[in-house]
Coordinates of C-alpha atoms and ligand atoms in Angstrom, one line a residue:
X21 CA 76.1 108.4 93.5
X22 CA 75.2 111.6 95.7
X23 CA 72.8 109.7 98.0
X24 CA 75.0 107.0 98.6
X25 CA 77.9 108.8 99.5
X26 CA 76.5 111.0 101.3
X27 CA 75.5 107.9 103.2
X28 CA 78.4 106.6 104.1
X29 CA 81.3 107.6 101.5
X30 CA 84.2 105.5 102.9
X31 CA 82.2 102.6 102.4
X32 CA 81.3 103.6 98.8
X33 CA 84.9 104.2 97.8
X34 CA 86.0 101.4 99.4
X35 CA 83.5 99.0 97.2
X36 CA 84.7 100.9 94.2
X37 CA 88.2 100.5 94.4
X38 CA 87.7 97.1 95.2
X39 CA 85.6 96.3 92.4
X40 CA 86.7 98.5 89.4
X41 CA 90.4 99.2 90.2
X42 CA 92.9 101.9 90.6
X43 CA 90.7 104.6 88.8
X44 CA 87.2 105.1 88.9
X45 CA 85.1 107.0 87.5
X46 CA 82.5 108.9 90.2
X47 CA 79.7 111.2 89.0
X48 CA 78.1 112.9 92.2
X49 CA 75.5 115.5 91.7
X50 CA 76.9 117.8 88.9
X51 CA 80.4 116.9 89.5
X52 CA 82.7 114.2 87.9
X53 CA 85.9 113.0 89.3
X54 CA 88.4 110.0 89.6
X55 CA 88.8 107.9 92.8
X56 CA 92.8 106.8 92.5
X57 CA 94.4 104.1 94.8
X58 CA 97.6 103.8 92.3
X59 CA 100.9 105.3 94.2
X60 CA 102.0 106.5 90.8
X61 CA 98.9 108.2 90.1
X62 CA 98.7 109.8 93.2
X63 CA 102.2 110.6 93.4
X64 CA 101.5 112.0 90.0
X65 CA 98.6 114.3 91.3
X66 CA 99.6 115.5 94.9
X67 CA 103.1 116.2 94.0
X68 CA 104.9 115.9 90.5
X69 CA 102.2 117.8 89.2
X70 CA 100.7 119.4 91.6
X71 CA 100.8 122.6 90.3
X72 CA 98.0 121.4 87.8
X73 CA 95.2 120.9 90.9
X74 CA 93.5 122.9 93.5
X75 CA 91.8 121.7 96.4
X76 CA 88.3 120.7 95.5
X77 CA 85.3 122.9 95.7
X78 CA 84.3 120.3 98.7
X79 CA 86.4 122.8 100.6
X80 CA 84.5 125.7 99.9
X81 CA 82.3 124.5 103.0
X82 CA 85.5 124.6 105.4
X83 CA 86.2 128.1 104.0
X84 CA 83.0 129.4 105.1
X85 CA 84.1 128.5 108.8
X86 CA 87.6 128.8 108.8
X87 CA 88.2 131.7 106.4
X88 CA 90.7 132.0 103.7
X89 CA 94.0 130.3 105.8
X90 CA 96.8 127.9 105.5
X91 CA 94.2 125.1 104.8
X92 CA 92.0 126.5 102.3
X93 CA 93.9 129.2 100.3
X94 CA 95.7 128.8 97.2
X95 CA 98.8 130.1 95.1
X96 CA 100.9 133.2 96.3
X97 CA 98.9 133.6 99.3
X98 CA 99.3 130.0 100.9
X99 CA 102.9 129.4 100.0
X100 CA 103.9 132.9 102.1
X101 CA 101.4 131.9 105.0
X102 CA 103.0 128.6 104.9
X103 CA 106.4 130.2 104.9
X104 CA 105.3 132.0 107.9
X105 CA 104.2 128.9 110.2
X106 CA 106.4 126.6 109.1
X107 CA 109.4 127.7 111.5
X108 CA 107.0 126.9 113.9
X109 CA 107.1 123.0 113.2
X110 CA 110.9 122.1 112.9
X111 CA 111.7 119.1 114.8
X112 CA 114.1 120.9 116.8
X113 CA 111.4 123.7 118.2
X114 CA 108.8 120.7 118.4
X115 CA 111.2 119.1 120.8
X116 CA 111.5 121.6 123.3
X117 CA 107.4 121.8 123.6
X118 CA 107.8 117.9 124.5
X119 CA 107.7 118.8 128.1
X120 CA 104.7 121.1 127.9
X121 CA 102.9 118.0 125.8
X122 CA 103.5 115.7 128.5
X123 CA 102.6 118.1 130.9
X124 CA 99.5 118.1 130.0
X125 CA 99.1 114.8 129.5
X126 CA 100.1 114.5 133.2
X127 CA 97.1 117.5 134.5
X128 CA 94.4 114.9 132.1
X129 CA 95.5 111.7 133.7
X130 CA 95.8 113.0 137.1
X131 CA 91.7 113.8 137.0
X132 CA 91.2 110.4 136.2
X133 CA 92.8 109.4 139.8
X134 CA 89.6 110.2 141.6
X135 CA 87.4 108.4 138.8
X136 CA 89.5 105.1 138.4
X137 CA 88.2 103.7 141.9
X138 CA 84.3 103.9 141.5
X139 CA 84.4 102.4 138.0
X140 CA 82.6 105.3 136.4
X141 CA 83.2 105.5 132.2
X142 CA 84.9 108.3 131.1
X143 CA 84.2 110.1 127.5
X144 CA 87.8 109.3 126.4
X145 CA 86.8 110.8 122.8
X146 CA 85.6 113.9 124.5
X147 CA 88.8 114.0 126.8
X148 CA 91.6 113.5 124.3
X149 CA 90.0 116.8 122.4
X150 CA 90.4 118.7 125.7
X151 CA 93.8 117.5 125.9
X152 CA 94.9 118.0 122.8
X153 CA 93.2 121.1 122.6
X154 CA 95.8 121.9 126.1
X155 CA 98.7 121.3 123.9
X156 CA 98.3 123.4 120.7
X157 CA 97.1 126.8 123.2
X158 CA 99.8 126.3 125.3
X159 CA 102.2 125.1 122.6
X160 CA 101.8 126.8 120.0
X161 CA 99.5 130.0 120.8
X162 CA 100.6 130.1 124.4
X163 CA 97.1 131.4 125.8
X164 CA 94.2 129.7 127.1
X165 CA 90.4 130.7 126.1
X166 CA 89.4 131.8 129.2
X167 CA 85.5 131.9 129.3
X168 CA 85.2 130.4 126.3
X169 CA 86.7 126.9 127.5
X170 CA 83.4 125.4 128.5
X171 CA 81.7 126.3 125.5
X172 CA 84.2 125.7 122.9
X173 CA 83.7 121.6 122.7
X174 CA 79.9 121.8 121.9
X175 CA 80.5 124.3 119.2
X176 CA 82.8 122.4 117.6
X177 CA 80.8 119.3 117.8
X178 CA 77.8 121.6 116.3
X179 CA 80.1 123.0 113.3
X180 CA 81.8 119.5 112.8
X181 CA 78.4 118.2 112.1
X182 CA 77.0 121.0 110.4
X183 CA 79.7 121.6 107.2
X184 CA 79.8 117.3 107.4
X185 CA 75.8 117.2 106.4
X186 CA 76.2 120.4 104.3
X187 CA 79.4 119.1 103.0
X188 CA 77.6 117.0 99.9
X189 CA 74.3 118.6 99.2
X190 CA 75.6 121.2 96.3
X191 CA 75.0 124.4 98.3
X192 CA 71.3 124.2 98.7
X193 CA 70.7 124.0 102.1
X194 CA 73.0 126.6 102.7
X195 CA 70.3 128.9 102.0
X196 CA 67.7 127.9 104.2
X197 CA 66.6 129.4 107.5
X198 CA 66.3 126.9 109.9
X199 CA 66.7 126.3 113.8
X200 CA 70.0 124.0 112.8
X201 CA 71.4 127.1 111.2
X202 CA 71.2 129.4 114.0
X203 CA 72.9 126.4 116.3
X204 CA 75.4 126.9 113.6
X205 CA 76.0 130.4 113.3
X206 CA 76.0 130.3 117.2
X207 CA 78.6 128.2 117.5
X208 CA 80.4 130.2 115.1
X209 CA 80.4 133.2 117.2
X210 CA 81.6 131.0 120.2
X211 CA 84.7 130.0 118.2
X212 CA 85.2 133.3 116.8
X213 CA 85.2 134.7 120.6
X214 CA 87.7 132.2 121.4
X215 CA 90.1 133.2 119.2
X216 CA 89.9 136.6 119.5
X217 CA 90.3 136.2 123.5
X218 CA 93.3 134.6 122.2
X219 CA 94.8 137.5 119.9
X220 CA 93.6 140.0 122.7
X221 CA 95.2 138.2 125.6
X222 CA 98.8 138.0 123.4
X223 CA 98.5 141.8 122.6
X224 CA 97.6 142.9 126.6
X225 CA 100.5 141.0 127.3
X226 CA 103.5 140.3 124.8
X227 CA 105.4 137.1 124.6
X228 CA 108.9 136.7 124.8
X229 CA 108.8 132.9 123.5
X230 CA 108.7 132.8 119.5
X231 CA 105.7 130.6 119.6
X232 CA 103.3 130.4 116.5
X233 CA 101.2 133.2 117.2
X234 CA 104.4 135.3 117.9
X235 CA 105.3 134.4 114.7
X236 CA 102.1 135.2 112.8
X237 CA 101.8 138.4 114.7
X238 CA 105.6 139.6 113.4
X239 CA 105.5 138.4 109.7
X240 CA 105.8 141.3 107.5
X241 CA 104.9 141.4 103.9
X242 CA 108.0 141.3 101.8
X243 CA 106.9 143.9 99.4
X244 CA 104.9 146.2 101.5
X245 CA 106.4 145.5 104.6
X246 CA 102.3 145.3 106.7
X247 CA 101.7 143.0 108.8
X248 CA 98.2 140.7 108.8
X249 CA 95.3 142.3 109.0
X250 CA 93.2 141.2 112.2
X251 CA 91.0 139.1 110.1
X252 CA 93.9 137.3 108.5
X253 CA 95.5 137.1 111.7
X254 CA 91.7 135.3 113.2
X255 CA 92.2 132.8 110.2
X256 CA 95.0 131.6 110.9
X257 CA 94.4 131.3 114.4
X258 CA 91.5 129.5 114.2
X259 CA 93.0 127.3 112.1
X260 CA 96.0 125.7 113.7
X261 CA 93.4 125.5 116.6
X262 CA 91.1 123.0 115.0
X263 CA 93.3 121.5 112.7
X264 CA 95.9 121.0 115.5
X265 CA 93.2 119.3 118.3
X266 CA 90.6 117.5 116.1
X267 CA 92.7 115.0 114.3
X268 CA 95.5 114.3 116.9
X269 CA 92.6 114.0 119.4
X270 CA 90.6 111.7 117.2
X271 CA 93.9 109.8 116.5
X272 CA 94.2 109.2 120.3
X273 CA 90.8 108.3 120.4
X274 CA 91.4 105.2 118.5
X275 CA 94.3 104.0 119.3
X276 CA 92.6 103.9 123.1
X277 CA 89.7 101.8 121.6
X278 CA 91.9 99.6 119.6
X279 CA 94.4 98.9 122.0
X280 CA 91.5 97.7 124.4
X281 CA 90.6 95.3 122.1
X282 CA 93.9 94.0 121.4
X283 CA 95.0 92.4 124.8
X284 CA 98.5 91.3 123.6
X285 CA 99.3 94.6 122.0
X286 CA 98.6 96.7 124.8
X287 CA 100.7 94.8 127.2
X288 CA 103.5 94.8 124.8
X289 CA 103.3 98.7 125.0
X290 CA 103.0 98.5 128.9
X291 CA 106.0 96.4 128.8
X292 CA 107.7 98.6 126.6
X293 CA 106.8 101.8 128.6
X294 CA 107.7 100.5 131.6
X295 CA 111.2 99.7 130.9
X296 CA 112.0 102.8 129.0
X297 CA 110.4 105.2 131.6
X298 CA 110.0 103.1 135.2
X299 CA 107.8 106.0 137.3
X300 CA 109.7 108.7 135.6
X301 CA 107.9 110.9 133.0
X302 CA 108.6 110.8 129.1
X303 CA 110.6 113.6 128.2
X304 CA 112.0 113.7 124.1
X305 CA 114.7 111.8 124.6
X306 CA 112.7 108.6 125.1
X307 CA 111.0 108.6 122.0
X308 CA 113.7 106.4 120.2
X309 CA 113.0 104.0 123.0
X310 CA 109.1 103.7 122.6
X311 CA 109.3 102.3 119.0
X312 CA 106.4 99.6 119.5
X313 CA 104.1 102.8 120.9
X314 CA 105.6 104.5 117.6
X315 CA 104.0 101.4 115.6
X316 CA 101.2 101.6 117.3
X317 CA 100.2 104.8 116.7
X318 CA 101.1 104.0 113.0
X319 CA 98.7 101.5 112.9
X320 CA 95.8 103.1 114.2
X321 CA 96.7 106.1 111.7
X322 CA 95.9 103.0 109.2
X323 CA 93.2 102.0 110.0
X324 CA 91.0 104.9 111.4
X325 CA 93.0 108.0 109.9
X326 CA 91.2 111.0 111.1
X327 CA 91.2 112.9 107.8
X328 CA 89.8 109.7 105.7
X329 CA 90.0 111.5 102.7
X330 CA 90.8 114.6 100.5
X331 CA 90.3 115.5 97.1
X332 CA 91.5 118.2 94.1
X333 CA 90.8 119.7 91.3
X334 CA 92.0 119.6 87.8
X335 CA 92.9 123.6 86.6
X336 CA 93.9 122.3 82.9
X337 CA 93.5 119.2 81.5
X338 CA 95.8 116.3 82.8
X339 CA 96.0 112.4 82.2
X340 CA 95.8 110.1 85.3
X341 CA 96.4 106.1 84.9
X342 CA 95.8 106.3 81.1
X343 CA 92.6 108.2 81.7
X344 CA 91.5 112.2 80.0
X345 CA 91.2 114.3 83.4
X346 CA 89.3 117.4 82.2
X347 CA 90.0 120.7 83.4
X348 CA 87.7 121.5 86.1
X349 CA 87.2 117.4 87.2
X350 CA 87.5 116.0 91.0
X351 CA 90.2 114.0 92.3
X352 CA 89.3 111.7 95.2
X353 CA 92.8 110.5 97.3
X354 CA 91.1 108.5 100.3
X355 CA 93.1 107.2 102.9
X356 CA 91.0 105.2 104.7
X357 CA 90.9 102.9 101.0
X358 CA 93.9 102.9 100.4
X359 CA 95.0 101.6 103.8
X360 CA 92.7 98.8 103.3
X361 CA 93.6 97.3 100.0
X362 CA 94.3 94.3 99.9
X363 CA 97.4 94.7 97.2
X364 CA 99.3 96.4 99.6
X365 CA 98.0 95.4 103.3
X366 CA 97.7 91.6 104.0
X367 CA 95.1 90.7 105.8
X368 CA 94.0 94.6 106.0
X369 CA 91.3 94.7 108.9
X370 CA 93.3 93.3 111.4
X371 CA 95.3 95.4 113.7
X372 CA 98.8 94.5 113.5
X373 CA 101.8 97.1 114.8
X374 CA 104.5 95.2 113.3
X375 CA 103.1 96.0 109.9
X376 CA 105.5 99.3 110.7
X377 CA 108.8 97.8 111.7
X378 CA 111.5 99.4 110.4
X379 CA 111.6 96.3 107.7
X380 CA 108.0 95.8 106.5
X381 CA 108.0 99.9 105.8
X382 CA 110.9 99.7 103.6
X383 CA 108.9 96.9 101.7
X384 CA 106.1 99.2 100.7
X385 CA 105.6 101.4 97.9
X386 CA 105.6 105.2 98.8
X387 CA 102.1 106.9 98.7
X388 CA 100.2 104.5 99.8
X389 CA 99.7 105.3 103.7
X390 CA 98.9 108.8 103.5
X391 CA 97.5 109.7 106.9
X392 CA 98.9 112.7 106.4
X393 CA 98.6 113.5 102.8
X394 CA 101.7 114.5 100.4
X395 CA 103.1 116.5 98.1
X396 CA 103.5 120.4 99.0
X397 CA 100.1 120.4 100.9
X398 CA 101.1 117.7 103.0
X399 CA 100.3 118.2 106.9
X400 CA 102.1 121.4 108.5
X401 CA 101.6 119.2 111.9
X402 CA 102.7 115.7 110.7
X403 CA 105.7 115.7 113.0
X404 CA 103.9 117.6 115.9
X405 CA 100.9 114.9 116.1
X406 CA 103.8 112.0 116.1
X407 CA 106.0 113.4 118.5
X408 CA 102.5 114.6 120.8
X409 CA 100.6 111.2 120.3
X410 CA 103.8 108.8 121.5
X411 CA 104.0 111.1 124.9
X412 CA 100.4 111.3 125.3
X413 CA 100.5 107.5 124.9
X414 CA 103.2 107.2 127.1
X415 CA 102.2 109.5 129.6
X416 CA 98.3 107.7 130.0
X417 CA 99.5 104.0 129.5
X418 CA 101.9 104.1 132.2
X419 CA 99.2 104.8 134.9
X420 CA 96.4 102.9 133.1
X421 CA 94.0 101.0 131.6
X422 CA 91.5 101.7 129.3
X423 CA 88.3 99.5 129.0
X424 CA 85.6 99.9 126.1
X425 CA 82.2 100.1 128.4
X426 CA 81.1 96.6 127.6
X427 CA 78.5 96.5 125.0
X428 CA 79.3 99.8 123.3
X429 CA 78.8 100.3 119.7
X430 CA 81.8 101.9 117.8
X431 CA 81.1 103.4 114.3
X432 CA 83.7 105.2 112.7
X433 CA 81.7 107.8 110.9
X434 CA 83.1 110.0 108.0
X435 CA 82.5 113.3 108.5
X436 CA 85.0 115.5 107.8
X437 CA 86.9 113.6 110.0
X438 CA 86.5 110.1 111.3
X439 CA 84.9 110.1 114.4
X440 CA 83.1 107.7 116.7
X441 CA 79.3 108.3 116.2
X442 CA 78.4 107.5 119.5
X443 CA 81.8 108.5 121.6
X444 CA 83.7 107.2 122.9
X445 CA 83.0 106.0 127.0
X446 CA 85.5 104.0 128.6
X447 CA 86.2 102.5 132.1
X448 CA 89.4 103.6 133.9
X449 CA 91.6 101.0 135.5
X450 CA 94.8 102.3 136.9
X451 CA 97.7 99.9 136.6
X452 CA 100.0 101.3 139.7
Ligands
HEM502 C1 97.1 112.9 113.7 C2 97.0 114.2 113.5 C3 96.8 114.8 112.1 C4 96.3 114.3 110.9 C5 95.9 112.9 110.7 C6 96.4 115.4 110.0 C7 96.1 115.3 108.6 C8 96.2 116.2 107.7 C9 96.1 116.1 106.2 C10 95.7 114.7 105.5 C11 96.3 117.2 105.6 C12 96.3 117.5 104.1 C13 95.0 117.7 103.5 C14 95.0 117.9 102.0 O1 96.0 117.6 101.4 O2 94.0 118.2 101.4 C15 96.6 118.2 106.7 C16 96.9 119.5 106.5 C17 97.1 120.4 107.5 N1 97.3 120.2 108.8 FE1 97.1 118.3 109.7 N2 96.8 116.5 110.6 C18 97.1 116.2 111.9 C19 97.6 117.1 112.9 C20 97.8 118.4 112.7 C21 98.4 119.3 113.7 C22 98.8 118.9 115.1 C23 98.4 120.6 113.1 C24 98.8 121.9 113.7 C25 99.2 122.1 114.9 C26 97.9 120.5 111.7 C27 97.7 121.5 110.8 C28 97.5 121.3 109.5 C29 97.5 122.4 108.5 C30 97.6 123.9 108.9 C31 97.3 121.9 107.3 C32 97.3 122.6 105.9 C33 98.7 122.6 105.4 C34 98.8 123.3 104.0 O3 97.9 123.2 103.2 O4 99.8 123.9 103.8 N3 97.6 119.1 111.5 N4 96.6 117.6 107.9

């Protein structure tokens, strides 16, 4: 199966499961593994026993960018560093960054003020990752990269792409020189300077605020009472900074697209706006009010979730849906599938928000919309990306308008997220 996933493996899972039900059987390259789309078997494998599965060797790539951090490690080590962020993401602490979120929300859609009139396209995908990007520095790592702003989009597009192509070819490339490689390890630096402006900018000048990186500068080892080493402490950072922009951004990305192609739906969230906020700007409070842009967002999440799918792997032998999971074999959990079958999504390609009414979610069986994944490994920034997305929403739809540039083809590609491969352009209107 290794050419054809590599192709285009959402569409090849989603043929699978289709045709051969909730377990099949995948051999790609040297590697065999289970695609599962039953919520008891994948409540079986990403929780109840989750002790019996690592994250795949498919994330070996991701560890040769990011380093050994929250998303890649294993064991001891992750659940401390996970014990060290996660005071970071209580609701409570999330709330009080809502103003800085919607803040910069306000500084992106202000920009657009001069654009709007002359009916140039903006890149909206290429916007929402500045913006995002905005939130988790100021948020979270309260800092900004300094001359590495400019330069830090490309390299992430380079890398994205990069670890994505490398992603299913067994290591081989890996090895050979090439003018792509050096893009590659150029970009790397870039990132790495970033961060580090980042770390050196916190150490010139200490924080009061018990931000993220305050935290992950303090933690002290229980035992040996030493802090992280500087590499550790790199990790980590560069980390929350790609996990926290690229999929909240992408996630922004399409619900822009799909609410321009759903008329109806996007005057429903106008209307809703509107009342709930008149002029005024969103602050946390209004988020119970904004339940249809809640829905909205829930449904995009369905239908283009920006991490489409993960996988693990077996450390002893296990059983899944009646079948012998060897030690050592893959597990494929793919969201964007499992959104789509028809067993548990009428009508599953159209775009329909009420699908998440309070109601129609108590309906449905647990682990089977996983945008976020499950189990102990489940998003850090789940709550974050919510509470983020509904004020950016806000924030943007209560000036404007976006238009798809007529005639633009959107293709969600896989990579290691799902992105548009050709952008994202749209035309500006502003609405007051
Ligand atoms: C819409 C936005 C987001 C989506 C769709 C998303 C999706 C996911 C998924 C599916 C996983 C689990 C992967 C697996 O089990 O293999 C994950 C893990 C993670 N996410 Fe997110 N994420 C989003 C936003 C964020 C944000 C805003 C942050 C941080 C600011 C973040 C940080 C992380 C980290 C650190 C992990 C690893 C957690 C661990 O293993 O303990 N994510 N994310």
């Amino acid at each position: 199966m290794l050419p054809a996933v590599r192709r285009s493996p959402t569409t090849v899972f989603l043929d699978a499961a289709r045709r051969y039900g909730e377990v099949v059987y995948f051999k790609i390259g040297p590697r065999h593994g289970y695609l599962v789309t039953n919520p008891a078997d994948i409540r079986h494998v990403l929780q109840d026993n989750a002790r019996n599965y690592r994250k795949s060797p498919l994330y070996d790539k991701l560890r040769v960018l990011l380093g050994n951090g929250l998303l890649t490690s294993e064991g001891e080590f992750w659940l401390r560093q996970r014990r060290i962020a996660q005071p970071a993401f209580h609701r409570q602490r999330i709330a009080a960054l809502a103003g800085v979120m919607a803040g910069a929300a306000r500084d992106a859609a202000a920009q657009w003020a001069t654009i709007a009139p002359d009916g140039r396209p903006v890149d909206v995908d290429e916007e929402m990752m500045r913006l995002t990007r905005t939130v988790v520095l100021r948020t979270l790592l309260g800092a900004d990269l300094g001359p590495f702003s400019d330069t830090v989009d490309d390299a992430w597009r380079i890398l994205n792409q990069h670890i994505a192509e490398s992603f299913w070819s067994l290591g081989l490339t890996d090895w050979w020189p090439s003018a792509k490689k050096r893009r590659f390890q150029a970009a790397r630096a870039v990132l790495r300077g970033a961060v580090e402006h980042v770390i050196a900018a916190r150490r010139r000048s200490p924080s009061e605020s018990a931000d993220l990186l305050s935290m992950l500068m303090s933690a002290r080892d229980e035992d040996t009472g030493e802090a992280m080493t500087d590499e550790q402490l790199r990790v980590e950072v560069t980390t929350f900074l790609l996990a926290g922009q690229e999929t909240t951004s992408l996630a922004l990305t399409w619900i822009w697209y799909l609410l321009s192609q759903h008329p109806a739906a996007q005057r429903r969230l106008e209307d809703e706006i509107d009342a709930a906020l008149g002029d005024r700007p969103p602050e946390y409070a209004d988020l119970v009010s904004l339940p249809y842009t809640r829905m909205v967002i829930d449904e995009a999440l369905r239908l283009y979730p920006p991490a489409w799918g993960f996988s693990r792997q077996a450390l002893g032998d296990d059983e899944v849906g009646g079948f012998r999971v060897p030690r050592g074999w893959l597990v494929f959990v793919v969201p964007y599938v499992l959104h789509r079958l028809p067993a548990f999504w009428e009508n599953p390609e159209a775009f329909d928000p009420q699908r998440f009414s309070p109601e129609r979610i108590a309906e449905r069986p647990k682990f089977i919309y996983l945008p976020f994944g499950a189990g102990p490994r489940q998003c850090i920034g789940n709550q974050f990306a919510l509470i983020e997305a509904q004020l950016v929403v806000a924030t943007i739809a209560q000036r404007y308008r976006l238009h798809l540039v007529p005639g633009h083809t959107v293709d969600p590609c896989p990579l290691i997220t799902l992105r548009p491969r050709f952008g994202m352009p749209m035309i500006v209107e502003r609405r007051t």
